Amino acid sequence: MDRTAVHPFFVPTELVAACWFTDWVALATRLSNNCSESRGVRVRVFGVDPGLTRCGFGVVDGGKGRTVSPVAVDVVRTPADLDLALRLLKVAEAAESWMDRYRPDVVAVERVFSQHNVRTAMGTAQAGGVVALAAARRGIPVCFHTP
């Protein structure tokens, strides 16, 4: 079934992900340039645009210079009427699954930098926190990025 017929304002996952994916490509380029020069290898970055309703995930491989290759991109969704703890659990489980599958060298989490709604800002920060915790448990460095 075509979801746009049911929800006229539906935005495809790929389009949502592409909007923030360019930020992670720029960050991956900077990280890979710093790391590749010292290690001479590619750097895999797991970028996260945190959120409770929609949490964007992207994995890119950065190489020498400005070479960046996309690996995977998706949006994890949780229902707004679900209990907060369960929503955070779903985001954490998805992040853990991606980290185990793609084995990133570093996790880059976008910081909340400007939100007028305190409740939304708190949820966004909490989603970023559970991702950072999952990375720390795996010994993966985390950097927080301000767009």
Protein backbone atom coordinates (compact mmCIF):
# COMPACT_ATOMS: atom_id res chain seq x y z
CA MET A 1 0.00 0.00 0.00
CA ASP A 2 1.24 3.49 -0.87
CA ARG A 3 1.52 5.31 2.46
CA THR A 4 1.24 8.72 0.76
CA ALA A 5 -2.35 7.83 -0.19
CA VAL A 6 -3.20 7.26 3.48
CA HIS A 7 -1.16 10.14 4.91
CA PRO A 8 -0.88 13.05 2.46
CA PHE A 9 1.94 14.61 4.51
CA PHE A 10 3.98 11.42 4.73
CA VAL A 11 7.65 12.01 3.99
CA PRO A 12 9.59 8.95 2.82
CA THR A 13 12.25 7.70 5.23
CA GLU A 14 14.91 8.13 2.57
CA LEU A 15 14.08 11.83 2.17
CA VAL A 16 14.09 12.49 5.91
CA ALA A 17 17.42 10.73 6.25
CA ALA A 18 18.94 12.57 3.28
CA CYS A 19 18.15 15.95 4.88
CA TRP A 20 20.48 15.34 7.83
CA PHE A 21 22.81 12.86 6.13
CA THR A 22 24.88 15.65 4.55
CA ASP A 23 25.80 16.93 8.03
CA TRP A 24 27.18 13.50 8.92
CA VAL A 25 29.11 13.29 5.66
CA ALA A 26 30.85 16.57 6.54
CA LEU A 27 31.56 15.33 10.06
CA ALA A 28 32.82 11.96 8.76
CA THR A 29 35.15 13.78 6.39
CA ARG A 30 36.67 15.75 9.27
CA LEU A 31 36.96 12.69 11.50
CA SER A 32 38.40 10.48 8.78
CA ASN A 33 40.94 13.13 7.78
CA ASN A 34 42.11 13.37 11.38
CA CYS A 35 42.20 9.60 11.90
CA SER A 36 43.29 8.41 8.45
CA GLU A 37 46.43 10.50 8.47
CA SER A 38 47.56 8.88 11.69
CA ARG A 39 46.26 5.36 11.03
CA GLY A 40 46.17 5.20 7.23
CA VAL A 41 42.81 3.42 7.24
CA ARG A 42 39.17 4.20 6.70
CA VAL A 43 37.03 5.45 9.57
CA ARG A 44 33.47 4.22 9.94
CA VAL A 45 31.15 6.79 11.52
CA PHE A 46 27.71 6.01 12.94
CA GLY A 47 25.85 9.33 12.87
CA VAL A 48 22.71 9.86 14.92
CA ASP A 49 20.14 12.62 14.66
CA PRO A 50 18.37 11.91 17.96
CA GLY A 51 14.65 12.08 18.51
CA LEU A 52 11.89 10.08 20.12
CA THR A 53 9.34 10.13 17.31
CA ARG A 54 11.98 9.91 14.58
CA CYS A 55 15.63 9.08 15.28
CA GLY A 56 17.86 9.24 12.22
CA PHE A 57 20.71 6.75 11.80
CA GLY A 58 23.43 6.83 9.17
CA VAL A 59 26.70 5.00 8.68
CA VAL A 60 29.45 6.30 6.40
CA ASP A 61 32.99 5.21 5.66
CA GLY A 62 35.51 8.04 5.44
CA GLY A 63 38.85 7.70 3.72
CA LYS A 64 41.74 9.94 2.75
CA GLY A 65 40.93 13.42 1.60
CA ARG A 66 37.22 14.02 1.15
CA THR A 67 36.30 10.47 0.20
CA VAL A 68 33.16 9.42 2.05
CA SER A 69 31.01 6.43 1.12
CA PRO A 70 27.48 5.90 2.43
CA VAL A 71 26.93 2.49 4.03
CA ALA A 72 23.43 2.59 5.53
CA VAL A 73 20.70 5.06 6.46
CA ASP A 74 17.35 4.70 8.22
CA VAL A 75 14.91 6.35 10.60
CA VAL A 76 13.81 4.62 13.81
CA ARG A 77 10.27 5.58 14.78
CA THR A 78 8.47 5.24 18.09
CA PRO A 79 4.78 5.99 18.72
CA ALA A 80 4.09 9.18 20.65
CA ASP A 81 1.54 7.41 22.86
CA LEU A 82 4.07 4.80 24.07
CA ASP A 83 5.54 5.20 27.56
CA LEU A 84 8.78 7.26 27.54
CA ALA A 85 10.89 4.47 29.00
CA LEU A 86 9.71 2.07 26.28
CA ARG A 87 10.39 4.64 23.56
CA LEU A 88 13.94 5.10 24.86
CA LEU A 89 14.34 1.33 25.02
CA LYS A 90 13.34 0.99 21.34
CA VAL A 91 15.85 3.68 20.31
CA ALA A 92 18.57 2.04 22.42
CA GLU A 93 17.87 -1.43 21.02
CA ALA A 94 17.97 -0.12 17.46
CA ALA A 95 21.24 1.74 18.12
CA GLU A 96 22.78 -1.35 19.71
CA SER A 97 21.74 -3.46 16.74
CA TRP A 98 23.31 -0.97 14.30
CA MET A 99 26.54 -0.77 16.32
CA ASP A 100 26.80 -4.56 16.42
CA ARG A 101 26.02 -4.88 12.71
CA TYR A 102 28.13 -2.02 11.28
CA ARG A 103 30.91 -1.89 13.92
CA PRO A 104 31.65 1.85 13.77
CA ASP A 105 34.97 3.37 14.86
CA VAL A 106 33.18 6.39 16.31
CA VAL A 107 29.61 7.48 17.05
CA ALA A 108 28.62 11.06 16.26
CA VAL A 109 25.49 12.33 18.01
CA GLU A 110 23.91 15.61 17.02
CA ARG A 111 23.43 17.95 19.98
CA VAL A 112 20.20 19.70 20.75
CA PHE A 113 21.07 23.30 20.07
CA SER A 114 17.81 25.20 19.88
CA GLN A 115 14.35 24.05 20.82
CA HIS A 116 11.56 26.21 22.13
CA ASN A 117 9.63 23.25 23.50
CA VAL A 118 11.41 22.01 26.63
CA ARG A 119 9.63 18.65 26.54
CA THR A 120 10.78 18.02 22.96
CA ALA A 121 14.32 19.10 23.81
CA MET A 122 14.41 16.75 26.80
CA GLY A 123 13.20 13.80 24.72
CA THR A 124 15.74 14.53 22.02
CA ALA A 125 18.55 14.77 24.56
CA GLN A 126 17.43 11.55 26.26
CA ALA A 127 17.42 9.70 22.91
CA GLY A 128 20.96 10.93 22.23
CA GLY A 129 21.95 9.83 25.73
CA VAL A 130 20.81 6.23 25.30
CA VAL A 131 22.76 6.03 22.04
CA ALA A 132 25.88 7.43 23.74
CA LEU A 133 25.45 4.92 26.58
CA ALA A 134 25.17 2.01 24.11
CA ALA A 135 28.39 3.18 22.42
CA ALA A 136 30.22 3.58 25.74
CA ARG A 137 29.25 0.04 26.74
CA ARG A 138 30.92 -1.17 23.54
CA GLY A 139 34.03 0.96 24.02
CA ILE A 140 33.20 3.09 20.97
CA PRO A 141 34.19 6.78 21.26
CA VAL A 142 31.33 9.26 21.06
CA CYS A 143 31.54 12.83 19.81
CA PHE A 144 28.70 15.30 20.07
CA HIS A 145 28.21 17.51 17.06
CA THR A 146 26.42 20.85 16.91
CA PRO A 147 24.88 21.37 13.46
